[in-house]
mmCIF file of C-alpha atoms and ligand atoms in Angstrom:
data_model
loop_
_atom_site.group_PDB
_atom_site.id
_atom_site.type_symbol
_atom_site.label_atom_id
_atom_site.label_comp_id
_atom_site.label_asym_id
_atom_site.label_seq_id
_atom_site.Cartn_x
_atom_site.Cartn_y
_atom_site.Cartn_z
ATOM 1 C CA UNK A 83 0.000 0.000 0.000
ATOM 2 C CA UNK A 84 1.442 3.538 -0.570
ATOM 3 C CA UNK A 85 1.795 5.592 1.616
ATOM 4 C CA UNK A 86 2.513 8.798 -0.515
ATOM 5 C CA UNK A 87 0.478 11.459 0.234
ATOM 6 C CA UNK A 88 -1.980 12.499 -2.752
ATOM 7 C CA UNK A 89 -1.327 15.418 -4.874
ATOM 8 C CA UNK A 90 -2.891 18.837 -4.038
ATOM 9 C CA UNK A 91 -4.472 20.832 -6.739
ATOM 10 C CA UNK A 92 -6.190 23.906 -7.405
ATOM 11 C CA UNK A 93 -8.846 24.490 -9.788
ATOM 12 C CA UNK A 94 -11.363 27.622 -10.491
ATOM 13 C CA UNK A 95 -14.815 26.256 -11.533
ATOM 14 C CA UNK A 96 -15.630 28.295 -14.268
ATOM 15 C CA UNK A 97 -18.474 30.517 -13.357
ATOM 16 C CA UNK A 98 -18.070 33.305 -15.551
ATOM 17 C CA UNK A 99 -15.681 31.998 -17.839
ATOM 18 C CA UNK A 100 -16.100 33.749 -21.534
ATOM 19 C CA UNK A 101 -13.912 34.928 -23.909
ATOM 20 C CA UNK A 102 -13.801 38.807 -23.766
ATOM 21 C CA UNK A 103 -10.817 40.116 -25.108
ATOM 22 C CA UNK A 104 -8.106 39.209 -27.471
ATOM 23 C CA UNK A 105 -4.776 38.643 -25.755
ATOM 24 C CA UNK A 106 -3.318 35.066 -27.446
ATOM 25 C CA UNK A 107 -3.788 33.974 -30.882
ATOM 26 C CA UNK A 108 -6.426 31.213 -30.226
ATOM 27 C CA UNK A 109 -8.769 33.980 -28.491
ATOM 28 C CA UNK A 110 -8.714 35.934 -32.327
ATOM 29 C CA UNK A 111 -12.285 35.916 -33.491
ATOM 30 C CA UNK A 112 -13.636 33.738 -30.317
ATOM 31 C CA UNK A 113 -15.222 36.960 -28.625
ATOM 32 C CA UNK A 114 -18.260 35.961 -27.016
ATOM 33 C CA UNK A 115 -17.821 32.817 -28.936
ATOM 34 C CA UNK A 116 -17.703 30.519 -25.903
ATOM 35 C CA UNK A 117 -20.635 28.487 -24.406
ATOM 36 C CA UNK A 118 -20.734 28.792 -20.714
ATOM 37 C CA UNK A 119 -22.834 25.689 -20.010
ATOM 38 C CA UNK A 120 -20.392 23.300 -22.245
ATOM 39 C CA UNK A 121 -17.921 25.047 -20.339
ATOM 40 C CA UNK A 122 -18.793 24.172 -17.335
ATOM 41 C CA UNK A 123 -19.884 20.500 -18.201
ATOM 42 C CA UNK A 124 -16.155 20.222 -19.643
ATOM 43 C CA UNK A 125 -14.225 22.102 -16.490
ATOM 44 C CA UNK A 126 -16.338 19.094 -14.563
ATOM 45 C CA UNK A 127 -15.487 16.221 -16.262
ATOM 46 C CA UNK A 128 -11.670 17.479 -16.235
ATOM 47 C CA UNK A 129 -12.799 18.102 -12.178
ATOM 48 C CA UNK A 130 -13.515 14.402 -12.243
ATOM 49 C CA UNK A 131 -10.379 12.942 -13.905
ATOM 50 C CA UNK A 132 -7.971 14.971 -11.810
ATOM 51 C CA UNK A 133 -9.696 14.429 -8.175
ATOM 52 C CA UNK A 134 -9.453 10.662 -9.022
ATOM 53 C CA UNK A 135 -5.627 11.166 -8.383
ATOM 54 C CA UNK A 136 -5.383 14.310 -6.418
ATOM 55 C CA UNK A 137 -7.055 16.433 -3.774
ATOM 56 C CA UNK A 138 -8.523 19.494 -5.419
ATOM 57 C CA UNK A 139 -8.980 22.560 -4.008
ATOM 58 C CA UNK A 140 -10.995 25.557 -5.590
ATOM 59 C CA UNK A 141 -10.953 29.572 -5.691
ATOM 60 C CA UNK A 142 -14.302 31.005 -6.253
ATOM 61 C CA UNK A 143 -14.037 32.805 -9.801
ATOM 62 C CA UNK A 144 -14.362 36.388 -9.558
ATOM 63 C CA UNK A 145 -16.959 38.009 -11.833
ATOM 64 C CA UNK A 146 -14.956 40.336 -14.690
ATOM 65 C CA UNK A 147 -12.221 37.871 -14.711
ATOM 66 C CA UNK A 148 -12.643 35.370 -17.280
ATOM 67 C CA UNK A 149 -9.760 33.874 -17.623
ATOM 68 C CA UNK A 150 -9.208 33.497 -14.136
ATOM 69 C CA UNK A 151 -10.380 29.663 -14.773
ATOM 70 C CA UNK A 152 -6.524 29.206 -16.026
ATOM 71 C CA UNK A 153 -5.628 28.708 -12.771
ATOM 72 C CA UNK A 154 -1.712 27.726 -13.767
ATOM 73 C CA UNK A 155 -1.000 31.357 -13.953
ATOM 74 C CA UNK A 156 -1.974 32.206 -10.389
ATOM 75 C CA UNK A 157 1.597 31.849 -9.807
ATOM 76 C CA UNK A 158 4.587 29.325 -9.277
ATOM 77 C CA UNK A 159 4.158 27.241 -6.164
ATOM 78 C CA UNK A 160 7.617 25.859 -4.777
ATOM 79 C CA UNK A 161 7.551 24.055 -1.218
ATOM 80 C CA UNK A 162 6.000 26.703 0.894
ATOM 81 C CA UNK A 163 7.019 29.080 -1.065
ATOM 82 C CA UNK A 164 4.584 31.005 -4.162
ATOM 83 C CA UNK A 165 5.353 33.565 -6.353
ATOM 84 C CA UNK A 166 2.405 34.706 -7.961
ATOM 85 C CA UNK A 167 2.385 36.188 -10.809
ATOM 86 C CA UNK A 168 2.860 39.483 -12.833
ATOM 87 C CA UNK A 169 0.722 39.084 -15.715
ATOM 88 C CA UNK A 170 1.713 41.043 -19.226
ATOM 89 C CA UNK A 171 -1.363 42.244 -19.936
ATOM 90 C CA UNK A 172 -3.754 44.587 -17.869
ATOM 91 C CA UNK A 173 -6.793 42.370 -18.864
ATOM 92 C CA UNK A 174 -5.685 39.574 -16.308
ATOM 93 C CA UNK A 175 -4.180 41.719 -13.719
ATOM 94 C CA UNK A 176 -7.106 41.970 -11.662
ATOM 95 C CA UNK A 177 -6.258 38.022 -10.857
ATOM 96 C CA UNK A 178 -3.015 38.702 -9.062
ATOM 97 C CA UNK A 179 -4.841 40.461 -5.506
ATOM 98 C CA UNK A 180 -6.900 37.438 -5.762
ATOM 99 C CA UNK A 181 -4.267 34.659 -6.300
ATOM 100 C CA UNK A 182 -1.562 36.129 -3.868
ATOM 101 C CA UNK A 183 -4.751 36.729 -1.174
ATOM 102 C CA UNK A 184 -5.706 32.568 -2.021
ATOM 103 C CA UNK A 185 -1.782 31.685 -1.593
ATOM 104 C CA UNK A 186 -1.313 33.953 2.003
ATOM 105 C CA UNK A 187 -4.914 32.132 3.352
ATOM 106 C CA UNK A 188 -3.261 28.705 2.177
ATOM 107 C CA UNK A 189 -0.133 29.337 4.319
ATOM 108 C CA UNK A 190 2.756 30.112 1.384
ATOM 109 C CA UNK A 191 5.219 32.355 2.107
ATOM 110 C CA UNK A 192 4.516 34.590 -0.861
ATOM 111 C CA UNK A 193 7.344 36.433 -2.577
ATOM 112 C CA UNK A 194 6.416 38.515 -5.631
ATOM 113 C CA UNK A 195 8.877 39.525 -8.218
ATOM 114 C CA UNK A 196 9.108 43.347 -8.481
ATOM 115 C CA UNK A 197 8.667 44.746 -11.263
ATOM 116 C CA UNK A 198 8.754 41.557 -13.943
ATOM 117 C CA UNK A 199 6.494 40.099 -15.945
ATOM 118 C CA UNK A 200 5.961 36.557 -14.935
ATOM 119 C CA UNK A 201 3.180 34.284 -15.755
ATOM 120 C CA UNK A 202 3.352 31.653 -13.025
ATOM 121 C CA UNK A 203 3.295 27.586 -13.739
ATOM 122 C CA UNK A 204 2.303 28.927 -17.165
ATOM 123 C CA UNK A 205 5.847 29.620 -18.138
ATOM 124 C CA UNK A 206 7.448 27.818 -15.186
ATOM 125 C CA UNK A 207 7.462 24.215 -14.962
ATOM 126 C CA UNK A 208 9.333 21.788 -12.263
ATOM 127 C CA UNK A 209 11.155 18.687 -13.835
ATOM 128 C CA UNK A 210 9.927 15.676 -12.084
ATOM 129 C CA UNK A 211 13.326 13.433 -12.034
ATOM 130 C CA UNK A 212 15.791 16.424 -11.635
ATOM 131 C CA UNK A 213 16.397 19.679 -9.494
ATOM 132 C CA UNK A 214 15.452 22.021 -12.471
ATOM 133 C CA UNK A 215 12.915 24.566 -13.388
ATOM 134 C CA UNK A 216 11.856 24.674 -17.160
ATOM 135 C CA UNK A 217 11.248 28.795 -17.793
ATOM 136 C CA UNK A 218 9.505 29.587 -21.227
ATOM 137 C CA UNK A 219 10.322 33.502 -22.055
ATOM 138 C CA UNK A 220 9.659 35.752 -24.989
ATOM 139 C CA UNK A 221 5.554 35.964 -25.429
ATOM 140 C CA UNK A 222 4.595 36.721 -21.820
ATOM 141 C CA UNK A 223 7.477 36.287 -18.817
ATOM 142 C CA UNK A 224 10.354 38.426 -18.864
ATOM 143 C CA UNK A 225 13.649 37.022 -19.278
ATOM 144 C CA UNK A 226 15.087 38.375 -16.222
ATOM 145 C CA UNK A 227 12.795 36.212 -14.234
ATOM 146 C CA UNK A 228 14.989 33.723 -14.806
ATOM 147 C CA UNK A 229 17.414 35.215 -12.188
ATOM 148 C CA UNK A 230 15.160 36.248 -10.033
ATOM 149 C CA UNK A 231 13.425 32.641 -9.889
ATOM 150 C CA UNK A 232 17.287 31.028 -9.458
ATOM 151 C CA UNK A 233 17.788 32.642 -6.714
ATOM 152 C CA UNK A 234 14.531 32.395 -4.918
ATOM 153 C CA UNK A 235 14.197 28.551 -5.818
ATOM 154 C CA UNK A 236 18.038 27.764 -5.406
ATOM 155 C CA UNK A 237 17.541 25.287 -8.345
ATOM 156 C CA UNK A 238 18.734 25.156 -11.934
ATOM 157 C CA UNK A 239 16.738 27.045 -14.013
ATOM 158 C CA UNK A 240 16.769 26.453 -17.830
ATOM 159 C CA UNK A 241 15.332 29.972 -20.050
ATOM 160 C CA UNK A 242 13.540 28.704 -23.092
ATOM 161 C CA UNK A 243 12.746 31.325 -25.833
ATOM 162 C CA UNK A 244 9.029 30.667 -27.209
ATOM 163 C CA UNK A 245 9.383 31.951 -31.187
ATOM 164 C CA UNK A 246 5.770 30.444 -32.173
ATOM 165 C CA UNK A 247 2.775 33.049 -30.937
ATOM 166 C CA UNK A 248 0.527 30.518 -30.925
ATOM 167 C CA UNK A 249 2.300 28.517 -28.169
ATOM 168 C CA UNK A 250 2.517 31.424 -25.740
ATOM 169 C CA UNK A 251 3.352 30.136 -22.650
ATOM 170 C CA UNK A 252 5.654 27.025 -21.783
ATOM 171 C CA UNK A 253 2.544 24.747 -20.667
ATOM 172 C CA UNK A 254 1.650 24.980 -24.427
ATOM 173 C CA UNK A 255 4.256 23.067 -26.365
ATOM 174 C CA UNK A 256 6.194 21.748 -23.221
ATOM 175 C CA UNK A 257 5.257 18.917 -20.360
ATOM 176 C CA UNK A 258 7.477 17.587 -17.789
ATOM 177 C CA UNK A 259 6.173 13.450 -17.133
ATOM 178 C CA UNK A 260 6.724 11.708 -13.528
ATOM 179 C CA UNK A 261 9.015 9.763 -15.226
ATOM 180 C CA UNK A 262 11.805 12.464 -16.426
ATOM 181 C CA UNK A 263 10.463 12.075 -20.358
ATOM 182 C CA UNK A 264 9.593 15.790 -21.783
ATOM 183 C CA UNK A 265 6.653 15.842 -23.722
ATOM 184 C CA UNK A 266 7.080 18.565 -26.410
ATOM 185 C CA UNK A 267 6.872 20.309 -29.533
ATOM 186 C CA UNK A 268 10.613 21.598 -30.365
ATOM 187 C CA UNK A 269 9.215 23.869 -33.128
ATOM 188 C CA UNK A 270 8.060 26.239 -30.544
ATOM 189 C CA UNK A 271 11.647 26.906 -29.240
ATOM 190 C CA UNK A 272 14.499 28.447 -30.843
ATOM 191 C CA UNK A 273 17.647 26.655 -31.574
ATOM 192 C CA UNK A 274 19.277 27.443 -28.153
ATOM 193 C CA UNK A 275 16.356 26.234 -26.050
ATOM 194 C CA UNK A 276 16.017 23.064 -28.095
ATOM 195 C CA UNK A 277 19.468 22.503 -27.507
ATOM 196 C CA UNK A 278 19.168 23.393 -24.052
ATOM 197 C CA UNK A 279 16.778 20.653 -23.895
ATOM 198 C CA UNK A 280 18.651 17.776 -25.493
ATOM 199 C CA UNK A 281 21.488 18.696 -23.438
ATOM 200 C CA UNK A 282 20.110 17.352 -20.132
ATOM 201 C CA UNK A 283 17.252 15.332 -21.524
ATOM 202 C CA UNK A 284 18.043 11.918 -23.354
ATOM 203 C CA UNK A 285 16.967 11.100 -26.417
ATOM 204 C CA UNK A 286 14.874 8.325 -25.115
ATOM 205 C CA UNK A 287 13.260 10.163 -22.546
ATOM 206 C CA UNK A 288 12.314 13.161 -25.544
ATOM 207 C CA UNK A 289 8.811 13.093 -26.558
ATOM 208 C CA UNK A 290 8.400 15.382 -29.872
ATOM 209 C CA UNK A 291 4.685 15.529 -30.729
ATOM 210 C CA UNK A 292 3.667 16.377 -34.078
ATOM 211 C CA UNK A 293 2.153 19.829 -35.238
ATOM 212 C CA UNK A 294 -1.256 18.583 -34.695
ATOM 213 C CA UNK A 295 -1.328 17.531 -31.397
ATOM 214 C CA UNK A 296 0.001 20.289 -30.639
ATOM 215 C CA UNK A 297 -2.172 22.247 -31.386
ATOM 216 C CA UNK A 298 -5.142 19.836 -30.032
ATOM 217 C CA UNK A 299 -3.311 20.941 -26.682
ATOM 218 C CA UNK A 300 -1.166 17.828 -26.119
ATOM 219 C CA UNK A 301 1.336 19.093 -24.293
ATOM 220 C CA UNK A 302 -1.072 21.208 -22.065
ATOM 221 C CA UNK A 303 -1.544 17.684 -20.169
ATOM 222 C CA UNK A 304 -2.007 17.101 -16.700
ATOM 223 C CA UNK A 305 0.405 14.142 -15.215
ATOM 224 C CA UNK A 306 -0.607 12.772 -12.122
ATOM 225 C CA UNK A 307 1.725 9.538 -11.790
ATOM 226 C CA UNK A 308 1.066 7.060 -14.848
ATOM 227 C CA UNK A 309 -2.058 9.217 -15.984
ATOM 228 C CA UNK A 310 -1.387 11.992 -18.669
ATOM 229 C CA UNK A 311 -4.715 13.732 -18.715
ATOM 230 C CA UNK A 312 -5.377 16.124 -21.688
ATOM 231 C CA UNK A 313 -7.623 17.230 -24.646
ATOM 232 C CA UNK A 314 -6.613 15.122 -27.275
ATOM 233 C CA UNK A 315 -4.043 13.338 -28.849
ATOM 234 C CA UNK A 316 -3.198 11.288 -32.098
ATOM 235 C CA UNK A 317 -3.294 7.519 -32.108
ATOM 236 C CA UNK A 318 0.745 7.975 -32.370
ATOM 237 C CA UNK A 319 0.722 10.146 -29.400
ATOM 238 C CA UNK A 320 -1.484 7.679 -27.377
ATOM 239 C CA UNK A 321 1.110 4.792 -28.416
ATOM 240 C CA UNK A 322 4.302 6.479 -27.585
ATOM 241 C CA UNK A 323 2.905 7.633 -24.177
ATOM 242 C CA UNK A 324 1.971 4.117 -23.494
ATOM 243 C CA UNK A 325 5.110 2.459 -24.584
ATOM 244 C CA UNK A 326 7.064 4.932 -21.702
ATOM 245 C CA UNK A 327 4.048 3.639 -19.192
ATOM 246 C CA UNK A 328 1.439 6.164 -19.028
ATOM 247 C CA UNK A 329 -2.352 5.604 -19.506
ATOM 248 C CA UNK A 330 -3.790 8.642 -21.366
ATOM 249 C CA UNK A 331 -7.601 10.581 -20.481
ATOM 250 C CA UNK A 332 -8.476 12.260 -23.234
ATOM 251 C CA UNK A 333 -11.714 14.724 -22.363
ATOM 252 C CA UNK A 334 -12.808 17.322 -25.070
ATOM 253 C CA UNK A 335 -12.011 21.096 -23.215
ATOM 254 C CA UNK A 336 -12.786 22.506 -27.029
ATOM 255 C CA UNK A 337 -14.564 25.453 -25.420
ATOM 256 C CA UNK A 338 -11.297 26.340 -23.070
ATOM 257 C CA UNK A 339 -9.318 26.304 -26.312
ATOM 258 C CA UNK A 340 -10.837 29.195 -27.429
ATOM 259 C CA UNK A 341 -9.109 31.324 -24.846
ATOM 260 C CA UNK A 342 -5.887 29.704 -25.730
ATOM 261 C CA UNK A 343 -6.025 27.292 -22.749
ATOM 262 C CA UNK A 344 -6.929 23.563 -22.098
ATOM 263 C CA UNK A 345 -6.290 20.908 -18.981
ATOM 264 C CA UNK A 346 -2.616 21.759 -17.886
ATOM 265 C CA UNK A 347 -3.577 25.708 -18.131
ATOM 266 C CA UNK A 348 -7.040 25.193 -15.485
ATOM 267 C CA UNK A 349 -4.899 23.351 -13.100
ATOM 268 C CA UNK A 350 -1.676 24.017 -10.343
ATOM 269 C CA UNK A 351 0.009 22.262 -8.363
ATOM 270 C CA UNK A 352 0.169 22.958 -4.724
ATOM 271 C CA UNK A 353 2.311 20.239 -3.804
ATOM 272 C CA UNK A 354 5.742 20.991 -5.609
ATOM 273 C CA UNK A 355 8.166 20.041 -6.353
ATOM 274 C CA UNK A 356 6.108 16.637 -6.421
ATOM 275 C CA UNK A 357 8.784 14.201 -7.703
ATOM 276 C CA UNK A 358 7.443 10.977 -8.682
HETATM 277 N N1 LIG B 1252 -6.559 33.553 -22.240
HETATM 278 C C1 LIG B 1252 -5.506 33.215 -21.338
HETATM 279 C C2 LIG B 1252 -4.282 34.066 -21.624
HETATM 280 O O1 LIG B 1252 -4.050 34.379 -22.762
HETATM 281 C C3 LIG B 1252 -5.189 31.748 -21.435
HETATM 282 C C4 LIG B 1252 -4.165 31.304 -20.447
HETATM 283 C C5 LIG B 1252 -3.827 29.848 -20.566
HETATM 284 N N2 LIG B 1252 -2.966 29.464 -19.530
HETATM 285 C C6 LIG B 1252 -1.817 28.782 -19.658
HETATM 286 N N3 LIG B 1252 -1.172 28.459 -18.594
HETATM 287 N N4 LIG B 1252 -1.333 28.458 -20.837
HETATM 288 O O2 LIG B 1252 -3.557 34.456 -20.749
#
């Protein structure tokens, strides 16, 4: 029997979730597109999948704040410690007082970054087999949060520069497994970061999906041990995941995707670093 304790997760049911403004290529055209009830039947039956292996925990959405439902940019969550984040554009700033005032209430020491841009686990993701921090730059975080993060964290942290607009933020086109693999589509990174990334990553342990899984989400997965939980991916996806041990969920978040988010994005985890 194990005797690890469950993951802890938060989650923002999705209330007033709509797509209001235009801040990521994927929300181009979607105003007032989205379908609240769908929404909400598709936040719930992610809600499902990810309580089977975790404890959840929720923040009550605050009205004016759609995209407060991406709950992976409330900050980055490190031990005790959360840095919430500085968000790029004014239309989500009204989110940080909320995050940072869910983080105090929740016991984190909470350290903000003056002055930098920094979107949270968006652009800031933990490796689960080695003392490293992933840090996607060049859409939304500034590149001197890299420092910054170093210091705080006292870990490794690897910049990545994001060239592709349509795979914003790191949790796009990047996912760290339980079992050290990378799941990721190297198109979205510049020469440097893709050879940052084969530098401490083997070969065998590099999952490159294709151009159309990305952008089904794939890589916006949620990993909770052997499950990889995420929108959709291709049969070849589904086989290569399986052959390194993981069972993939897929469940539809099509109405997420038109803010530019899906499972990873409406997710964060509170139990970090969370080695597996
Ligand atoms: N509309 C949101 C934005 O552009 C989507 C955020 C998705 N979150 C994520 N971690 N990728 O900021």
């Amino acid at each position: 029997m194990s005797t690890s304790p469950r993951p802890r997760v938060l989650m923002c049911p999705p209330t007033h979730f709509s797509v209001d403004y235009d801040i990521n290529p994927w929300m181009t055209g979607n105003r007032d597109q989205a379908d609240r009830g769908r929404a909400q039947r598709q936040w719930e039956n992610l809600h499902a999948l990810v309580a089977d292996a975790a404890d959840v925990e929720l923040i009550p959405h605050v009205p004016g704040l759609p995209d407060m439902v991406f709950t992976a940019n409330a900050g980055l969550v490190y031990r005790d410690l959360a840095v919430p984040s500085r968000f790029r554009h004014a239309e989500r700033a009204g989110e940080e007082p909320h995050f940072t005032q869910w983080f105090a209430g929740a016991r984190f020491a909470v350290d903000l970054l003056d002055g930098i841009e920094f979107e949270g686990a968006g652009d800031a993701l933990l490796d689960r087999a080695a003392p490293r921090l992933w840090f996607g730059y060049g859409h939304r975080s500034d590149a001197r949060a890299a420092a910054a993060l170093q210091e705080r964290l006292g870990l490794e942290v690897v910049p990545l520069r994001l060239v592709d607009p349509r795979f914003y933020h790191l949790d796009t086109c990047l996912c760290p497994l339980s079992g050290g693999e990378l799941l990721y589509f190297p198109a979205a990174f510049d020469e440097t970061a893709q050879a940052a990334i084969a530098a401490r990553v083997p070969e065998d342990k590099r999952i490159a999906v294709s151009e159309e899984d990305a952008l089904a989400f794939a890589c916006n997965a949620v990993n909770l041990d052997n499950v990889v939980i995420l929108n959709r991916a291709s049969a070849a996806l589904r086989q290569a995941l399986a052959a390194h041990g993981y069972r993939v969920r897929e469940t539809p978040l099509d109405e997420f995707l038109k803010a530019g988010g899906s499972a990873k994005c409406l997710t964060l985890r509170l139990d970090e670093p969370g080695l597996n």
